[in-house]
mmCIF file with all atom_site columns, C-alpha atoms in Angstrom:
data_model
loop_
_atom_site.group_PDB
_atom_site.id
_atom_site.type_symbol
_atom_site.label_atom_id
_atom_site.label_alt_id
_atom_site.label_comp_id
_atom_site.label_asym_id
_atom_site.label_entity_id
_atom_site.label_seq_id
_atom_site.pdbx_PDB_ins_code
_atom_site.Cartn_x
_atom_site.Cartn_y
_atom_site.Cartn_z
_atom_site.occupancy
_atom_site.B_iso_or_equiv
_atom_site.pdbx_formal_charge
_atom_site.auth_seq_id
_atom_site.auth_comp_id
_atom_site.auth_asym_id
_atom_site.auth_atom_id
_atom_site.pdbx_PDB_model_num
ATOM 1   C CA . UNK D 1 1   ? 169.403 194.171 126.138 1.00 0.00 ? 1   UNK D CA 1
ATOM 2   C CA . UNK D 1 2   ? 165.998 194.984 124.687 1.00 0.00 ? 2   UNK D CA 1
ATOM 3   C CA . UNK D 1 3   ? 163.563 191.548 123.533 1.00 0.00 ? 3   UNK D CA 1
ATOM 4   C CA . UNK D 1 4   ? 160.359 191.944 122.239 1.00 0.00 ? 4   UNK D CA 1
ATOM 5   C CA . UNK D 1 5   ? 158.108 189.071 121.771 1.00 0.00 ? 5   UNK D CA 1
ATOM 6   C CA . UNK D 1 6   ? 154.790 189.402 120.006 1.00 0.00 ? 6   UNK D CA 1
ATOM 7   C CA . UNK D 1 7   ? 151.529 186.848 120.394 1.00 0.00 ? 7   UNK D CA 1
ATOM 8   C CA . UNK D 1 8   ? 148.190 186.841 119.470 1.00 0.00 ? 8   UNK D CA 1
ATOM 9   C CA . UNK D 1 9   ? 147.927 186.451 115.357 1.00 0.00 ? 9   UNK D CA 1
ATOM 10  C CA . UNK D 1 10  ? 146.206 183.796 113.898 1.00 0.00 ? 10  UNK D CA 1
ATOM 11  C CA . UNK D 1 11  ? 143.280 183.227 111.362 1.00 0.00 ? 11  UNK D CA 1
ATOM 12  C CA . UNK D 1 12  ? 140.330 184.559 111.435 1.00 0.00 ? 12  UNK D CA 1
ATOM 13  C CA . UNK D 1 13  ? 137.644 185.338 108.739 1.00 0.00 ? 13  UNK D CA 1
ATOM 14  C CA . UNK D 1 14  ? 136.969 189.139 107.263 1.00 0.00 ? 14  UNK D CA 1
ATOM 15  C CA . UNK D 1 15  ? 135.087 190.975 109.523 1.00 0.00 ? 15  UNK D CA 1
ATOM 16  C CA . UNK D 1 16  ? 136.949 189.201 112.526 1.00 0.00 ? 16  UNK D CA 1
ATOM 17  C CA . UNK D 1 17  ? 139.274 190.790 115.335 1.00 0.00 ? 17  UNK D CA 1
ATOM 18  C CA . UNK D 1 18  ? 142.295 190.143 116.800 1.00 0.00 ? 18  UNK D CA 1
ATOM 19  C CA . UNK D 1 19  ? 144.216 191.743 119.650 1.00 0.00 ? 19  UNK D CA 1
ATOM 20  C CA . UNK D 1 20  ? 148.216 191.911 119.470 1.00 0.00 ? 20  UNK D CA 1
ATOM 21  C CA . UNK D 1 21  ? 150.513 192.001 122.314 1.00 0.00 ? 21  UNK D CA 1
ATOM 22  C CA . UNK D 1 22  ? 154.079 192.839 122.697 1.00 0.00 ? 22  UNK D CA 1
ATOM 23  C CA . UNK D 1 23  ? 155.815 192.451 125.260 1.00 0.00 ? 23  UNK D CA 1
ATOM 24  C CA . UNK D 1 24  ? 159.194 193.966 126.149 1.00 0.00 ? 24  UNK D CA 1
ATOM 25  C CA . UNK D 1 25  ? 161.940 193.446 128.042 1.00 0.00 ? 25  UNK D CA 1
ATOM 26  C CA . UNK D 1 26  ? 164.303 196.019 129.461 1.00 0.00 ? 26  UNK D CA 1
ATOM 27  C CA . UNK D 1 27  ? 164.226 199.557 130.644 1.00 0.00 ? 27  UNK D CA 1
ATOM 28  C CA . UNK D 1 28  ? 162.773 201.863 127.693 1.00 0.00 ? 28  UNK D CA 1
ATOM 29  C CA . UNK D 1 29  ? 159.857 200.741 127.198 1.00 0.00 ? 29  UNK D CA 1
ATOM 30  C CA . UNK D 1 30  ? 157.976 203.151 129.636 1.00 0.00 ? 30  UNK D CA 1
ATOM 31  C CA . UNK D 1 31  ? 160.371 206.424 127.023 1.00 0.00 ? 31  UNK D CA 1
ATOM 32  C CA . UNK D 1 32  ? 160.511 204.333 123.590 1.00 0.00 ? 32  UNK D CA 1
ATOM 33  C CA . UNK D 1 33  ? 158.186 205.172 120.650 1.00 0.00 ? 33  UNK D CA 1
ATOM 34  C CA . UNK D 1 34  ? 156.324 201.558 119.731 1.00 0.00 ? 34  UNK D CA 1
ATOM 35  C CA . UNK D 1 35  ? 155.365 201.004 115.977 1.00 0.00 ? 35  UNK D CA 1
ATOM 36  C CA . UNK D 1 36  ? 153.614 197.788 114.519 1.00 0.00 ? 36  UNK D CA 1
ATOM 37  C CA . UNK D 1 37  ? 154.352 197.052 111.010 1.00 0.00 ? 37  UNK D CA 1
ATOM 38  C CA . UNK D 1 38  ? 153.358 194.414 108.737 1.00 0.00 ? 38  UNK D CA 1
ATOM 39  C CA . UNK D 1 39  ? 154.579 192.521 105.581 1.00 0.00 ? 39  UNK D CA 1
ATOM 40  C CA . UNK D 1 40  ? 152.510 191.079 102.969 1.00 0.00 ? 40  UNK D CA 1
ATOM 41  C CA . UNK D 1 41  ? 153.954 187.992 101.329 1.00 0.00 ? 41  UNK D CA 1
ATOM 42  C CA . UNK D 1 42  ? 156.444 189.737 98.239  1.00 0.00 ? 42  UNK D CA 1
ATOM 43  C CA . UNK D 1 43  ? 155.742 193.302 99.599  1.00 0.00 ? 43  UNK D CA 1
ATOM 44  C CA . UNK D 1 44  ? 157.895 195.496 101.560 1.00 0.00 ? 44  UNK D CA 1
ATOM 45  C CA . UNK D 1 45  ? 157.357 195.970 106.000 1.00 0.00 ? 45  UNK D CA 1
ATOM 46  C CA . UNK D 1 46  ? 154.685 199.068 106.448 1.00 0.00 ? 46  UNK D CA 1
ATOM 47  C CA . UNK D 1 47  ? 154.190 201.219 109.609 1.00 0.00 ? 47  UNK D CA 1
ATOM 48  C CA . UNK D 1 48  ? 150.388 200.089 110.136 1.00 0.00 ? 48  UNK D CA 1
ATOM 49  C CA . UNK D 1 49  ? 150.463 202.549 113.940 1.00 0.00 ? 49  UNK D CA 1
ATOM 50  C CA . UNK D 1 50  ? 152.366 204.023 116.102 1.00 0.00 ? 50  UNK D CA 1
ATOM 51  C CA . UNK D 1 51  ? 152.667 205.437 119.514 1.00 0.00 ? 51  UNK D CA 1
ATOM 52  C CA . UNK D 1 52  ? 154.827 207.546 121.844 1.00 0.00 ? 52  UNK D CA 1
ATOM 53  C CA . UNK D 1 53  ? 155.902 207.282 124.742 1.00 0.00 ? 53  UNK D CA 1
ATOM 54  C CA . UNK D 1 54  ? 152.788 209.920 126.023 1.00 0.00 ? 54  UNK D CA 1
ATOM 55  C CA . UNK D 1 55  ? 150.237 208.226 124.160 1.00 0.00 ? 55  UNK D CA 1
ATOM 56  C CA . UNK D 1 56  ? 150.044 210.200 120.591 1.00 0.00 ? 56  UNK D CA 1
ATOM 57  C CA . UNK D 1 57  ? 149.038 207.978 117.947 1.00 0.00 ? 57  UNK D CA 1
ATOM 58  C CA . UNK D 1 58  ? 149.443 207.658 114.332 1.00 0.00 ? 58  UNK D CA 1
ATOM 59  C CA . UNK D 1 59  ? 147.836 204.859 111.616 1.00 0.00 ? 59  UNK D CA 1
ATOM 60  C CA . UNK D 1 60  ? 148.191 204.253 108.306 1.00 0.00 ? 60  UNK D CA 1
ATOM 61  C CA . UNK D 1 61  ? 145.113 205.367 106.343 1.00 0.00 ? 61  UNK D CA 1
ATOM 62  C CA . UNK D 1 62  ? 144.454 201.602 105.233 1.00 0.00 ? 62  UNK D CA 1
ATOM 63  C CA . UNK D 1 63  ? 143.611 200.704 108.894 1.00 0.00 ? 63  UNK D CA 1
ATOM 64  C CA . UNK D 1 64  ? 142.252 203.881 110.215 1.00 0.00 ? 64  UNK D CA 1
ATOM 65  C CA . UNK D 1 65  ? 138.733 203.068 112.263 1.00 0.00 ? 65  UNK D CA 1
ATOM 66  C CA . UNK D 1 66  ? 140.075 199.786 112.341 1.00 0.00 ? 66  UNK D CA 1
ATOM 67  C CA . UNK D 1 67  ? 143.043 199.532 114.359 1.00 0.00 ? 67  UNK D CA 1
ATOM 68  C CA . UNK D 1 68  ? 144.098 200.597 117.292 1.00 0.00 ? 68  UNK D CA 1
ATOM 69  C CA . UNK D 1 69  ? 147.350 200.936 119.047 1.00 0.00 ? 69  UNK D CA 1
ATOM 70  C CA . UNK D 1 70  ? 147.663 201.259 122.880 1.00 0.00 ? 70  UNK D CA 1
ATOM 71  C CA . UNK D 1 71  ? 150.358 200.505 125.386 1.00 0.00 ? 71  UNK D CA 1
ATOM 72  C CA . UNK D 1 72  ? 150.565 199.648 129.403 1.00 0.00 ? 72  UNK D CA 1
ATOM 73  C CA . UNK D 1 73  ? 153.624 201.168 130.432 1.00 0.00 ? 73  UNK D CA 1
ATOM 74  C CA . UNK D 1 74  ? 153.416 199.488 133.543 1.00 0.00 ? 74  UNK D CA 1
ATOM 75  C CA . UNK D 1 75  ? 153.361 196.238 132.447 1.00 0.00 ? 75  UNK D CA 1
ATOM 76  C CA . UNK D 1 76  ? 155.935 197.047 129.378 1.00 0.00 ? 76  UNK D CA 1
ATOM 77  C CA . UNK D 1 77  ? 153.497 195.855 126.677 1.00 0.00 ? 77  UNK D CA 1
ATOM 78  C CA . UNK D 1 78  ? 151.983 197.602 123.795 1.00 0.00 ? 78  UNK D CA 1
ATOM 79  C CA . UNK D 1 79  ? 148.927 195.936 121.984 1.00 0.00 ? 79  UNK D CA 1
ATOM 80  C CA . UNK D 1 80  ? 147.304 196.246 118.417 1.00 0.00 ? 80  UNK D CA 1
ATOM 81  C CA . UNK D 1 81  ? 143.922 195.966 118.653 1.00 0.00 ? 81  UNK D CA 1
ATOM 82  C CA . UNK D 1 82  ? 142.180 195.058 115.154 1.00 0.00 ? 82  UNK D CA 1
ATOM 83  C CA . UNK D 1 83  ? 138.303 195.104 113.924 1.00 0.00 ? 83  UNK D CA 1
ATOM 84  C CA . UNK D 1 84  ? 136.795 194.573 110.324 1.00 0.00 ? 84  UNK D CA 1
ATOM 85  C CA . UNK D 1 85  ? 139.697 192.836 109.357 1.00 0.00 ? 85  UNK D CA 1
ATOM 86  C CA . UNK D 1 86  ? 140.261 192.207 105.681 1.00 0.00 ? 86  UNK D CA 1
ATOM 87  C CA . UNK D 1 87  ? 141.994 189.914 103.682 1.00 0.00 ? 87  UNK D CA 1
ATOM 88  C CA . UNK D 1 88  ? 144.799 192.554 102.389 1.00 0.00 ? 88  UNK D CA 1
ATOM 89  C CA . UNK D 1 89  ? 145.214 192.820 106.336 1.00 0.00 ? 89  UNK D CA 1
ATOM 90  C CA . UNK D 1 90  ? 147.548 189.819 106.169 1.00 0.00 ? 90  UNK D CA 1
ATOM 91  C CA . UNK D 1 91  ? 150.890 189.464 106.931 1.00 0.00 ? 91  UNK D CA 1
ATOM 92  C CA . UNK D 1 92  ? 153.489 189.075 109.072 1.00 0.00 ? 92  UNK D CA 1
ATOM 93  C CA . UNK D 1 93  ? 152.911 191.992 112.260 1.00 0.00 ? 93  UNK D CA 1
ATOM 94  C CA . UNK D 1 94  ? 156.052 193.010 114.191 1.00 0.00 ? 94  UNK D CA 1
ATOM 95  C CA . UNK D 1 95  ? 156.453 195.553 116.624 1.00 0.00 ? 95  UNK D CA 1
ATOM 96  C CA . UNK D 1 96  ? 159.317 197.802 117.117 1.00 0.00 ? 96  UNK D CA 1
ATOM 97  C CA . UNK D 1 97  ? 160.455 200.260 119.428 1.00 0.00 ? 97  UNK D CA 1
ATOM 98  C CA . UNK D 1 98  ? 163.199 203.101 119.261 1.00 0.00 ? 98  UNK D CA 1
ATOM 99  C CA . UNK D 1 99  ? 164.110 206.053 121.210 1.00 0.00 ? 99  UNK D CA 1
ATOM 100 C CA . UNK D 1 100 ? 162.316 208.406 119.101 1.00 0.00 ? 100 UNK D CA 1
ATOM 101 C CA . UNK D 1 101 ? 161.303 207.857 115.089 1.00 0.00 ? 101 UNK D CA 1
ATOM 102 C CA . UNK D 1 102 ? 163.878 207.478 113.170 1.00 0.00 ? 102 UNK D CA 1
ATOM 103 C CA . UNK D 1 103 ? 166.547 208.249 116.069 1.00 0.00 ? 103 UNK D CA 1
ATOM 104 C CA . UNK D 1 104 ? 168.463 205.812 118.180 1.00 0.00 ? 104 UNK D CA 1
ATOM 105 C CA . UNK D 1 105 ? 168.834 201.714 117.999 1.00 0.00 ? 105 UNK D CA 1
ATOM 106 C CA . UNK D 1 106 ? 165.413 199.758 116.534 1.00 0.00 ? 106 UNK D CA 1
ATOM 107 C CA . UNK D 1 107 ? 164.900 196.968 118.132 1.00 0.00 ? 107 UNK D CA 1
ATOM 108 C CA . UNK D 1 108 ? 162.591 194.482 116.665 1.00 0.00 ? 108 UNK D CA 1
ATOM 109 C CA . UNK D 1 109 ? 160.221 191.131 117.476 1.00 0.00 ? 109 UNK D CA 1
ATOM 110 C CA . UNK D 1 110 ? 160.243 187.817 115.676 1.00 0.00 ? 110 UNK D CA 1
ATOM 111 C CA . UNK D 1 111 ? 156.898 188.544 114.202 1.00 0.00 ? 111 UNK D CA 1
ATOM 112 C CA . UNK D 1 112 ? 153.111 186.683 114.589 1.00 0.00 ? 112 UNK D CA 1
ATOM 113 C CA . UNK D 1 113 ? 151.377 185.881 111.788 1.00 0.00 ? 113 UNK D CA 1
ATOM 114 C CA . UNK D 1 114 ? 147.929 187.269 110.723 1.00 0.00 ? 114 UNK D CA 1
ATOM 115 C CA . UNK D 1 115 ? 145.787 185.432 108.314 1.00 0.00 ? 115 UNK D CA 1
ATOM 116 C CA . UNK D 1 116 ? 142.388 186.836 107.272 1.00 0.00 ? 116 UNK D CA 1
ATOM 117 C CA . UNK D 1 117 ? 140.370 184.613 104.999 1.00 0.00 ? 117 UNK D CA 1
ATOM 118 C CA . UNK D 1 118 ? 137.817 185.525 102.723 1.00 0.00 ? 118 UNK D CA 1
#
């Protein structure tokens, strides 16, 4: 059985930072893909990064030079670092990891919530 539990949203003002952890129980971690996603309030969940198991990354161009993803294998948790964050940066943030993109069981966290104030 896989759990993920995320931590570290909260508020902050534009132009803030916030680091977000996951951390995971179970066995794949160290061989899953991770992906954080976020949903706006009335908007559908967007891949905001993502990393393999070796360390390639992706981002979506909204948070490019902004974000960053990372992961500890040894410690099973993946992180979301964030800089110059904006208001449209708000949202619910989960994390979600799979065997490969798009192949195998997702397994998702409850979600931490990011506020950014103007």
């Amino acid at each position: 059985q896989v759990q993920l539990v995320e931590s570290g949203g909260g508020l902050v003002q534009a132009g803030g930072s916030l680091r977000l952890s996951c951390a995971a129980s179970g066995s794949i971690f160290s061989s899953a893909v991770m992906g954080w996603y976020r949903q706006a309030l009335g908007k559908q969940r967007e891949l905001v990064a993502g990393i393999t198991s070796g360390g390639i990354t992706n981002y979506a161009d909204s948070v490019k030079g902004r974000f960053t993803i990372s992961r500890d294998n040894a410690k099973n948790t993946g992180y979301l670092q964030m800089n110059s964050l904006k208001p449209e940066d708000t949202g619910v943030y989960y994390c979600k990891l799979q065997r490969s993109w798009g192949l195998g069981t997702e397994y998702w966290g409850q979600g931490t919530q990011v506020t950014v104030s103007s």
